[in-house]
Amino acid sequence: MRIEERKSKKAKKGVTYRVKVDYVDEYGIKCTYSKSGFSSKAKAREHGTEMEYKLKNGLIKKESTKTLGECFLEVMELEKDKLARNTIISYFSQYTYHIVPSGIASMPISKVNYSVLQKFFNEQDSASSLDVQKTIIKKAFKHAIRLGIVTFDPTSVLIMPKYDPKRKTEVITVDDLRAMAANISASSAMIEYSYIIGMYCGYYLGLRISEILALEKSDFDFEANTVFISKKVESNRLKKKESYVTDRLKTKKSRAVLPIPKELKYMLLKWFDYNPFDFVCSDQNGDIVSGAAFRSALKKAAKKIGIDFHPHCLRHSYVTCIVQSGTDIKTASELARHTNIQTTLNIYTHSNIEAKQDAVSHAFDSKCPNFVPNPKYLN
């Protein structure tokens, strides 16, 4: 604590006193508290002693001006080695094109309350990006809570808008799969066959496109009838020659040993005899096939048979087949490699309702006469 004498024409004695207290704030930053205008050293010292105690014991916290955007960027810097590349790209895309233009990124995070966030989400017109935007804001608040800037995360009480899905998720049948295979075309026979094999791997193993493209022959054990999923291809926003294989999968659950169905096994055995390269899906030079071209080829083939294909169709079809076969939810969740069993339960519920509808329709609709007279009391 320091007390300084200052000249003042307005003071009776011609001087006033200023007290200064050095301390370290809750962020570990060295700060100095200062207050002037005391008429005597005694009063300045009395106030200084009181403030010194409060500041050094955390009884007074300086209100932070750190913005929501700053908190988000700081937490991304801390977590960049823990997150998958595609996840980081997704976060920054939503942050740049939705959160920043709204103005909330530049607001002090201590001022961003429930009302501000609820208004922001109510004005969004795309259901697909809401969850990502909420995750971004939640991360910012979690970081701010750790720093002691705020004590509450308002995202926990938000009422998220509900939108009718623009497109129902397609479940592909085995017949659809074979029809698509007959309609796939590519610049060379090697790439065309790779697309077909990759599609079958996605359908029978429930793999994501990035995981399909990273498959190598050495990942398969045909004696044990298993495949080890341990890597994926990073290609988002990259040119084909810049794509690379990484062992950083989407979640810890993504790394797993999966059983191989018989039809896929026999197909792969023949394919491995034909394909001289290590990658299961490769071009004529043995390099990884383009993820964008692979998706495009499947989408075009599906369109020819009346299916609106999207990259998650193969995985969703796999999970749906598993749950509809009567597999218990825990096993189904492990096969699907879902981090949260609720994800599997949602698919199970959807599949179960369809099965019940089919059962009721089969039991009653086929026996229903073309004309059923209405009872008088319904007329």
Tab-separated table of C-alpha atoms in Angstrom:
chain	number	residue	atom	x	y	z
A	1	MET	CA	0.000	0.000	0.000
A	2	ARG	CA	1.275	3.470	-0.948
A	3	ILE	CA	-0.025	6.903	0.079
A	4	GLU	CA	0.806	9.903	-2.084
A	5	GLU	CA	0.334	13.601	-1.369
A	6	ARG	CA	-1.221	15.671	-4.150
A	7	LYS	CA	-1.605	19.459	-4.442
A	8	SER	CA	-5.178	20.701	-4.641
A	9	LYS	CA	-6.448	24.292	-4.804
A	10	LYS	CA	-9.889	23.209	-3.635
A	11	ALA	CA	-8.646	21.445	-0.472
A	12	LYS	CA	-8.538	23.469	2.786
A	13	LYS	CA	-4.916	22.532	3.472
A	14	GLY	CA	-3.966	22.790	-0.193
A	15	VAL	CA	-3.317	19.017	-0.467
A	16	THR	CA	-5.214	15.738	-0.737
A	17	TYR	CA	-3.994	12.179	-0.455
A	18	ARG	CA	-4.184	9.205	-2.833
A	19	VAL	CA	-3.910	5.563	-1.796
A	20	LYS	CA	-2.653	2.778	-4.092
A	21	VAL	CA	-2.917	-0.968	-3.448
A	22	ASP	CA	-1.123	-3.568	-5.600
A	23	TYR	CA	-2.839	-6.958	-5.959
A	24	VAL	CA	-3.264	-9.928	-8.305
A	25	ASP	CA	-6.784	-10.378	-9.730
A	26	GLU	CA	-8.732	-13.615	-10.264
A	27	TYR	CA	-7.116	-14.066	-13.703
A	28	GLY	CA	-3.588	-13.909	-12.293
A	29	ILE	CA	-3.001	-10.406	-13.663
A	30	LYS	CA	-1.109	-7.810	-11.586
A	31	CYS	CA	-3.329	-4.787	-10.946
A	32	THR	CA	-3.283	-1.571	-8.918
A	33	TYR	CA	-6.282	-0.139	-7.082
A	34	SER	CA	-6.197	3.632	-6.712
A	35	LYS	CA	-8.428	6.241	-5.065
A	36	SER	CA	-7.806	9.975	-4.513
A	37	GLY	CA	-9.387	12.863	-2.620
A	38	PHE	CA	-8.696	11.953	0.999
A	39	SER	CA	-8.270	14.954	3.337
A	40	SER	CA	-5.707	13.215	5.548
A	41	LYS	CA	-3.169	10.412	5.436
A	42	ALA	CA	-5.063	8.611	8.200
A	43	LYS	CA	-8.266	8.437	6.158
A	44	ALA	CA	-6.347	7.335	3.075
A	45	ARG	CA	-4.552	4.621	5.076
A	46	GLU	CA	-7.820	3.439	6.678
A	47	HIS	CA	-9.480	3.048	3.281
A	48	GLY	CA	-6.356	1.465	1.808
A	49	THR	CA	-6.168	-1.131	4.570
A	50	GLU	CA	-9.816	-2.085	4.039
A	51	MET	CA	-9.440	-2.391	0.250
A	52	GLU	CA	-6.164	-4.271	0.562
A	53	TYR	CA	-7.911	-6.943	2.637
A	54	LYS	CA	-10.895	-7.198	0.289
A	55	LEU	CA	-8.840	-7.298	-2.896
A	56	LYS	CA	-6.303	-9.853	-1.682
A	57	ASN	CA	-9.062	-12.119	-0.361
A	58	GLY	CA	-11.165	-11.973	-3.530
A	59	LEU	CA	-14.041	-10.113	-1.871
A	60	ILE	CA	-14.142	-7.589	-4.708
A	61	LYS	CA	-13.939	-8.590	-8.332
A	62	LYS	CA	-13.405	-6.182	-11.158
A	63	GLU	CA	-16.155	-6.556	-13.763
A	64	SER	CA	-14.603	-8.050	-16.890
A	65	THR	CA	-15.155	-6.589	-20.348
A	66	LYS	CA	-14.091	-9.843	-22.001
A	67	THR	CA	-16.482	-10.548	-24.858
A	68	LEU	CA	-18.280	-13.756	-25.752
A	69	GLY	CA	-16.167	-13.921	-28.898
A	70	GLU	CA	-12.931	-13.583	-26.943
A	71	CYS	CA	-14.002	-16.365	-24.595
A	72	PHE	CA	-14.833	-18.622	-27.543
A	73	LEU	CA	-11.505	-17.962	-29.289
A	74	GLU	CA	-9.597	-18.567	-26.051
A	75	VAL	CA	-11.304	-21.895	-25.377
A	76	MET	CA	-10.738	-22.993	-28.988
A	77	GLU	CA	-7.046	-22.264	-28.581
A	78	LEU	CA	-7.026	-24.401	-25.427
A	79	GLU	CA	-8.961	-27.278	-27.022
A	80	LYS	CA	-7.548	-27.237	-30.562
A	81	ASP	CA	-5.497	-30.393	-29.954
A	82	LYS	CA	-8.506	-32.265	-28.558
A	83	LEU	CA	-10.992	-31.524	-31.338
A	84	ALA	CA	-11.239	-33.138	-34.749
A	85	ARG	CA	-10.353	-30.938	-37.710
A	86	ASN	CA	-13.860	-31.119	-39.185
A	87	THR	CA	-15.323	-30.098	-35.834
A	88	ILE	CA	-13.068	-27.033	-35.667
A	89	ILE	CA	-14.028	-26.079	-39.233
A	90	SER	CA	-17.710	-26.447	-38.368
A	91	TYR	CA	-17.370	-24.327	-35.223
A	92	PHE	CA	-15.547	-21.479	-36.943
A	93	SER	CA	-17.917	-21.542	-39.914
A	94	GLN	CA	-20.977	-21.126	-37.672
A	95	TYR	CA	-19.180	-18.564	-35.515
A	96	THR	CA	-18.119	-16.458	-38.521
A	97	TYR	CA	-21.339	-16.568	-40.543
A	98	HIS	CA	-23.990	-16.565	-37.803
A	99	ILE	CA	-22.753	-15.538	-34.359
A	100	VAL	CA	-20.441	-12.662	-35.344
A	101	PRO	CA	-22.973	-10.893	-37.642
A	102	SER	CA	-25.616	-11.069	-34.891
A	103	GLY	CA	-23.500	-8.815	-32.653
A	104	ILE	CA	-23.450	-11.068	-29.583
A	105	ALA	CA	-19.820	-12.054	-30.199
A	106	SER	CA	-18.721	-8.475	-29.479
A	107	MET	CA	-20.817	-8.141	-26.311
A	108	PRO	CA	-19.189	-8.513	-22.857
A	109	ILE	CA	-20.089	-12.071	-21.932
A	110	SER	CA	-21.322	-10.866	-18.537
A	111	LYS	CA	-24.033	-8.920	-20.420
A	112	VAL	CA	-25.135	-11.850	-22.611
A	113	ASN	CA	-28.182	-13.149	-20.732
A	114	TYR	CA	-31.104	-15.474	-21.428
A	115	SER	CA	-33.143	-12.809	-23.248
A	116	VAL	CA	-30.300	-11.948	-25.614
A	117	LEU	CA	-29.644	-15.583	-26.499
A	118	GLN	CA	-33.301	-16.576	-26.811
A	119	LYS	CA	-33.850	-13.720	-29.263
A	120	PHE	CA	-30.772	-14.799	-31.235
A	121	PHE	CA	-31.953	-18.409	-31.603
A	122	ASN	CA	-35.557	-17.432	-32.346
A	123	GLU	CA	-34.331	-15.432	-35.341
A	124	GLN	CA	-32.366	-18.312	-36.865
A	125	ASP	CA	-33.969	-19.933	-39.900
A	126	SER	CA	-31.928	-23.117	-40.183
A	127	ALA	CA	-32.463	-26.092	-37.898
A	128	SER	CA	-29.282	-27.871	-39.000
A	129	SER	CA	-26.922	-25.306	-37.458
A	130	LEU	CA	-28.720	-24.565	-34.171
A	131	ASP	CA	-27.013	-27.291	-32.159
A	132	VAL	CA	-23.546	-26.225	-33.327
A	133	GLN	CA	-24.245	-22.574	-32.503
A	134	LYS	CA	-25.504	-23.521	-29.047
A	135	THR	CA	-22.382	-25.624	-28.452
A	136	ILE	CA	-20.156	-22.688	-29.413
A	137	ILE	CA	-21.904	-20.345	-26.981
A	138	LYS	CA	-21.942	-22.991	-24.248
A	139	LYS	CA	-18.168	-23.434	-24.627
A	140	ALA	CA	-17.667	-19.692	-24.286
A	141	PHE	CA	-19.728	-19.592	-21.081
A	142	LYS	CA	-17.989	-22.639	-19.626
A	143	HIS	CA	-14.673	-20.869	-20.154
A	144	ALA	CA	-16.023	-17.648	-18.631
A	145	ILE	CA	-17.237	-19.554	-15.557
A	146	ARG	CA	-13.760	-21.056	-15.106
A	147	LEU	CA	-12.294	-17.548	-15.247
A	148	GLY	CA	-14.776	-16.286	-12.687
A	149	ILE	CA	-16.309	-13.734	-15.078
A	150	VAL	CA	-19.812	-15.218	-14.807
A	151	THR	CA	-21.430	-17.774	-12.516
A	152	PHE	CA	-24.276	-19.034	-14.719
A	153	ASP	CA	-24.615	-20.469	-18.222
A	154	PRO	CA	-27.893	-19.194	-19.768
A	155	THR	CA	-27.786	-21.789	-22.564
A	156	SER	CA	-29.039	-24.321	-19.994
A	157	VAL	CA	-32.465	-22.654	-19.855
A	158	LEU	CA	-32.943	-21.799	-23.529
A	159	ILE	CA	-36.013	-23.057	-25.369
A	160	MET	CA	-34.670	-24.106	-28.747
A	161	PRO	CA	-36.909	-23.442	-31.771
A	162	LYS	CA	-38.360	-26.480	-33.490
A	163	TYR	CA	-38.370	-26.750	-37.239
A	164	ASP	CA	-40.042	-29.295	-39.462
A	165	PRO	CA	-37.302	-31.289	-41.154
A	166	LYS	CA	-36.974	-30.452	-44.830
A	167	ARG	CA	-36.070	-33.995	-45.688
A	168	LYS	CA	-36.798	-37.308	-44.060
A	169	THR	CA	-33.713	-39.419	-43.483
A	170	GLU	CA	-33.681	-42.207	-46.034
A	171	VAL	CA	-33.158	-45.804	-44.948
A	172	ILE	CA	-31.622	-47.766	-47.789
A	173	THR	CA	-32.593	-51.406	-48.281
A	174	VAL	CA	-30.362	-54.124	-49.705
A	175	ASP	CA	-32.294	-53.899	-52.984
A	176	ASP	CA	-31.696	-50.135	-53.058
A	177	LEU	CA	-28.015	-50.761	-52.406
A	178	ARG	CA	-27.711	-53.132	-55.347
A	179	ALA	CA	-29.678	-50.793	-57.608
A	180	MET	CA	-27.349	-47.924	-56.674
A	181	ALA	CA	-24.298	-50.093	-57.360
A	182	ALA	CA	-25.624	-50.756	-60.872
A	183	ASN	CA	-25.885	-47.007	-61.486
A	184	ILE	CA	-22.535	-45.832	-60.113
A	185	SER	CA	-20.107	-44.510	-62.695
A	186	ALA	CA	-16.617	-43.009	-62.493
A	187	SER	CA	-13.701	-41.975	-64.699
A	188	SER	CA	-12.050	-45.401	-64.424
A	189	ALA	CA	-13.091	-48.964	-63.592
A	190	MET	CA	-10.788	-48.956	-60.536
A	191	ILE	CA	-12.442	-45.876	-59.055
A	192	GLU	CA	-15.936	-47.094	-59.959
A	193	TYR	CA	-15.388	-50.420	-58.192
A	194	SER	CA	-13.854	-48.582	-55.224
A	195	TYR	CA	-17.017	-46.493	-54.913
A	196	ILE	CA	-19.184	-49.623	-54.946
A	197	ILE	CA	-17.032	-51.425	-52.373
A	198	GLY	CA	-16.931	-48.303	-50.206
A	199	MET	CA	-20.720	-48.028	-50.337
A	200	TYR	CA	-21.100	-51.647	-49.220
A	201	CYS	CA	-18.604	-51.082	-46.366
A	202	GLY	CA	-20.669	-48.113	-45.216
A	203	TYR	CA	-23.898	-50.084	-45.336
A	204	TYR	CA	-22.673	-53.301	-43.676
A	205	LEU	CA	-20.336	-51.694	-41.110
A	206	GLY	CA	-22.123	-48.414	-40.362
A	207	LEU	CA	-19.076	-46.319	-41.193
A	208	ARG	CA	-18.861	-42.624	-41.867
A	209	ILE	CA	-17.567	-41.616	-45.324
A	210	SER	CA	-14.263	-40.406	-43.849
A	211	GLU	CA	-13.783	-43.796	-42.128
A	212	ILE	CA	-14.611	-45.746	-45.293
A	213	LEU	CA	-11.956	-43.940	-47.306
A	214	ALA	CA	-9.260	-44.654	-44.682
A	215	LEU	CA	-9.828	-48.431	-44.672
A	216	GLU	CA	-6.790	-50.564	-45.538
A	217	LYS	CA	-6.581	-54.271	-46.244
A	218	SER	CA	-4.575	-54.786	-43.053
A	219	ASP	CA	-7.546	-53.553	-40.989
A	220	PHE	CA	-9.484	-56.719	-41.838
A	221	ASP	CA	-9.131	-60.095	-40.117
A	222	PHE	CA	-11.112	-62.582	-42.174
A	223	GLU	CA	-10.324	-65.485	-39.836
A	224	ALA	CA	-11.963	-63.670	-36.944
A	225	ASN	CA	-14.430	-61.943	-39.308
A	226	THR	CA	-13.652	-58.511	-37.849
A	227	VAL	CA	-12.416	-55.101	-38.955
A	228	PHE	CA	-10.558	-52.565	-36.817
A	229	ILE	CA	-11.790	-48.987	-37.245
A	230	SER	CA	-8.928	-46.768	-36.121
A	231	LYS	CA	-8.538	-43.898	-38.574
A	232	LYS	CA	-10.242	-41.576	-41.015
A	233	VAL	CA	-9.424	-39.346	-43.967
A	234	GLU	CA	-9.351	-35.576	-43.521
A	235	SER	CA	-10.512	-33.979	-46.766
A	236	ASN	CA	-12.950	-31.222	-45.810
A	237	ARG	CA	-11.975	-28.016	-47.653
A	238	LEU	CA	-8.819	-29.697	-48.904
A	239	LYS	CA	-7.751	-30.591	-52.429
A	240	LYS	CA	-7.473	-34.301	-53.189
A	241	LYS	CA	-3.667	-34.205	-53.056
A	242	GLU	CA	-3.840	-32.464	-49.659
A	243	SER	CA	-6.082	-35.120	-48.047
A	244	TYR	CA	-4.467	-37.174	-45.329
A	245	VAL	CA	-5.165	-40.064	-42.950
A	246	THR	CA	-5.392	-39.381	-39.225
A	247	ASP	CA	-6.067	-41.526	-36.166
A	248	ARG	CA	-8.067	-38.722	-34.550
A	249	LEU	CA	-11.605	-40.014	-34.948
A	250	LYS	CA	-14.849	-38.197	-34.197
A	251	THR	CA	-15.146	-39.643	-30.662
A	252	LYS	CA	-13.375	-42.198	-28.487
A	253	LYS	CA	-16.236	-44.614	-29.189
A	254	SER	CA	-15.498	-44.404	-32.918
A	255	ARG	CA	-12.407	-46.561	-32.470
A	256	ALA	CA	-13.686	-50.137	-32.354
A	257	VAL	CA	-13.515	-53.686	-33.674
A	258	LEU	CA	-16.633	-54.570	-35.673
A	259	PRO	CA	-17.930	-57.900	-36.984
A	260	ILE	CA	-18.089	-58.363	-40.766
A	261	PRO	CA	-21.333	-59.704	-42.317
A	262	LYS	CA	-20.871	-62.649	-44.704
A	263	GLU	CA	-21.943	-60.875	-47.895
A	264	LEU	CA	-19.395	-58.096	-47.310
A	265	LYS	CA	-16.676	-60.628	-46.460
A	266	TYR	CA	-17.098	-62.575	-49.700
A	267	MET	CA	-17.201	-59.353	-51.699
A	268	LEU	CA	-14.022	-58.049	-50.063
A	269	LEU	CA	-12.120	-61.304	-50.571
A	270	LYS	CA	-12.744	-61.075	-54.317
A	271	TRP	CA	-11.974	-57.353	-54.324
A	272	PHE	CA	-8.676	-57.788	-52.491
A	273	ASP	CA	-7.539	-60.282	-55.127
A	274	TYR	CA	-8.317	-57.722	-57.830
A	275	ASN	CA	-7.121	-54.551	-56.070
A	276	PRO	CA	-3.289	-54.502	-55.817
A	277	PHE	CA	-3.179	-51.485	-53.504
A	278	ASP	CA	-3.291	-51.117	-49.708
A	279	PHE	CA	-6.293	-48.794	-49.550
A	280	VAL	CA	-9.608	-50.595	-49.895
A	281	CYS	CA	-10.979	-47.631	-51.856
A	282	SER	CA	-8.264	-46.303	-54.158
A	283	ASP	CA	-7.813	-44.738	-57.545
A	284	GLN	CA	-5.838	-46.268	-60.400
A	285	ASN	CA	-2.586	-45.065	-58.779
A	286	GLY	CA	-3.326	-46.509	-55.348
A	287	ASP	CA	-4.084	-43.114	-53.789
A	288	ILE	CA	-7.119	-42.236	-51.644
A	289	VAL	CA	-10.193	-41.496	-53.735
A	290	SER	CA	-11.747	-38.059	-53.451
A	291	GLY	CA	-14.359	-37.836	-50.712
A	292	ALA	CA	-16.330	-35.192	-52.610
A	293	ALA	CA	-16.323	-37.279	-55.793
A	294	PHE	CA	-17.364	-40.387	-53.821
A	295	ARG	CA	-20.341	-38.591	-52.271
A	296	SER	CA	-21.321	-37.108	-55.618
A	297	ALA	CA	-21.215	-40.496	-57.365
A	298	LEU	CA	-23.442	-42.083	-54.689
A	299	LYS	CA	-25.869	-39.166	-54.767
A	300	LYS	CA	-26.215	-39.380	-58.573
A	301	ALA	CA	-26.707	-43.154	-58.479
A	302	ALA	CA	-29.347	-42.819	-55.761
A	303	LYS	CA	-31.170	-40.090	-57.658
A	304	LYS	CA	-31.568	-42.428	-60.646
A	305	ILE	CA	-33.583	-44.830	-58.492
A	306	GLY	CA	-35.570	-42.122	-56.709
A	307	ILE	CA	-33.592	-41.802	-53.458
A	308	ASP	CA	-32.501	-38.446	-52.052
A	309	PHE	CA	-29.114	-39.618	-50.781
A	310	HIS	CA	-26.961	-37.812	-48.244
A	311	PRO	CA	-23.700	-38.979	-46.613
A	312	HIS	CA	-25.352	-40.280	-43.433
A	313	CYS	CA	-27.758	-42.609	-45.259
A	314	LEU	CA	-25.457	-45.636	-45.130
A	315	ARG	CA	-24.743	-45.300	-41.411
A	316	HIS	CA	-28.379	-44.611	-40.551
A	317	SER	CA	-29.465	-47.658	-42.567
A	318	TYR	CA	-26.964	-49.836	-40.679
A	319	VAL	CA	-28.196	-48.668	-37.266
A	320	THR	CA	-31.838	-49.038	-38.309
A	321	CYS	CA	-31.273	-52.637	-39.470
A	322	ILE	CA	-29.529	-53.440	-36.191
A	323	VAL	CA	-32.303	-52.091	-33.956
A	324	GLN	CA	-35.100	-53.552	-36.087
A	325	SER	CA	-33.517	-56.998	-35.853
A	326	GLY	CA	-34.329	-57.077	-32.123
A	327	THR	CA	-30.809	-56.342	-30.875
A	328	ASP	CA	-30.746	-54.971	-27.329
A	329	ILE	CA	-30.077	-51.230	-27.157
A	330	LYS	CA	-26.720	-51.504	-25.374
A	331	THR	CA	-25.294	-53.818	-28.053
A	332	ALA	CA	-26.833	-51.736	-30.831
A	333	SER	CA	-25.254	-48.602	-29.374
A	334	GLU	CA	-21.835	-50.287	-29.208
A	335	LEU	CA	-22.094	-51.472	-32.810
A	336	ALA	CA	-23.173	-48.003	-33.890
A	337	ARG	CA	-20.269	-46.552	-31.860
A	338	HIS	CA	-22.547	-43.882	-30.432
A	339	THR	CA	-21.119	-41.870	-27.540
A	340	ASN	CA	-24.609	-41.340	-26.136
A	341	ILE	CA	-27.006	-44.296	-25.978
A	342	GLN	CA	-29.885	-41.794	-26.387
A	343	THR	CA	-28.859	-41.408	-30.048
A	344	THR	CA	-29.466	-45.124	-30.554
A	345	LEU	CA	-32.700	-44.968	-28.575
A	346	ASN	CA	-34.013	-42.219	-30.868
A	347	ILE	CA	-33.423	-44.434	-33.905
A	348	TYR	CA	-34.943	-47.412	-32.073
A	349	THR	CA	-38.076	-45.432	-31.197
A	350	HIS	CA	-38.510	-44.276	-34.799
A	351	SER	CA	-37.975	-47.820	-36.132
A	352	ASN	CA	-40.245	-49.371	-33.501
A	353	ILE	CA	-43.143	-47.065	-34.359
A	354	GLU	CA	-42.807	-47.898	-38.058
A	355	ALA	CA	-42.800	-51.603	-37.206
A	356	LYS	CA	-45.955	-51.157	-35.121
A	357	GLN	CA	-47.647	-49.213	-37.905
A	358	ASP	CA	-46.798	-51.980	-40.374
A	359	ALA	CA	-48.152	-54.591	-37.975
A	360	VAL	CA	-51.456	-52.762	-37.480
A	361	SER	CA	-51.784	-52.104	-41.208
A	362	HIS	CA	-51.142	-55.769	-41.999
A	363	ALA	CA	-53.660	-56.886	-39.381
A	364	PHE	CA	-56.520	-54.568	-40.291
A	365	ASP	CA	-56.105	-52.616	-43.531
A	366	SER	CA	-55.986	-55.654	-45.805
A	367	LYS	CA	-59.259	-56.914	-44.324
A	368	CYS	CA	-61.040	-53.566	-44.454
A	369	PRO	CA	-63.898	-53.481	-47.043
A	370	ASN	CA	-63.956	-50.711	-49.616
A	371	PHE	CA	-67.059	-49.202	-48.039
A	372	VAL	CA	-67.816	-49.121	-44.353
A	373	PRO	CA	-71.203	-47.581	-43.456
A	374	ASN	CA	-71.077	-44.927	-40.749
A	375	PRO	CA	-73.161	-45.555	-37.636
A	376	LYS	CA	-76.125	-43.223	-37.369
A	377	TYR	CA	-74.711	-41.400	-34.387
A	378	LEU	CA	-71.637	-40.387	-36.433
A	379	ASN	CA	-73.716	-38.916	-39.281
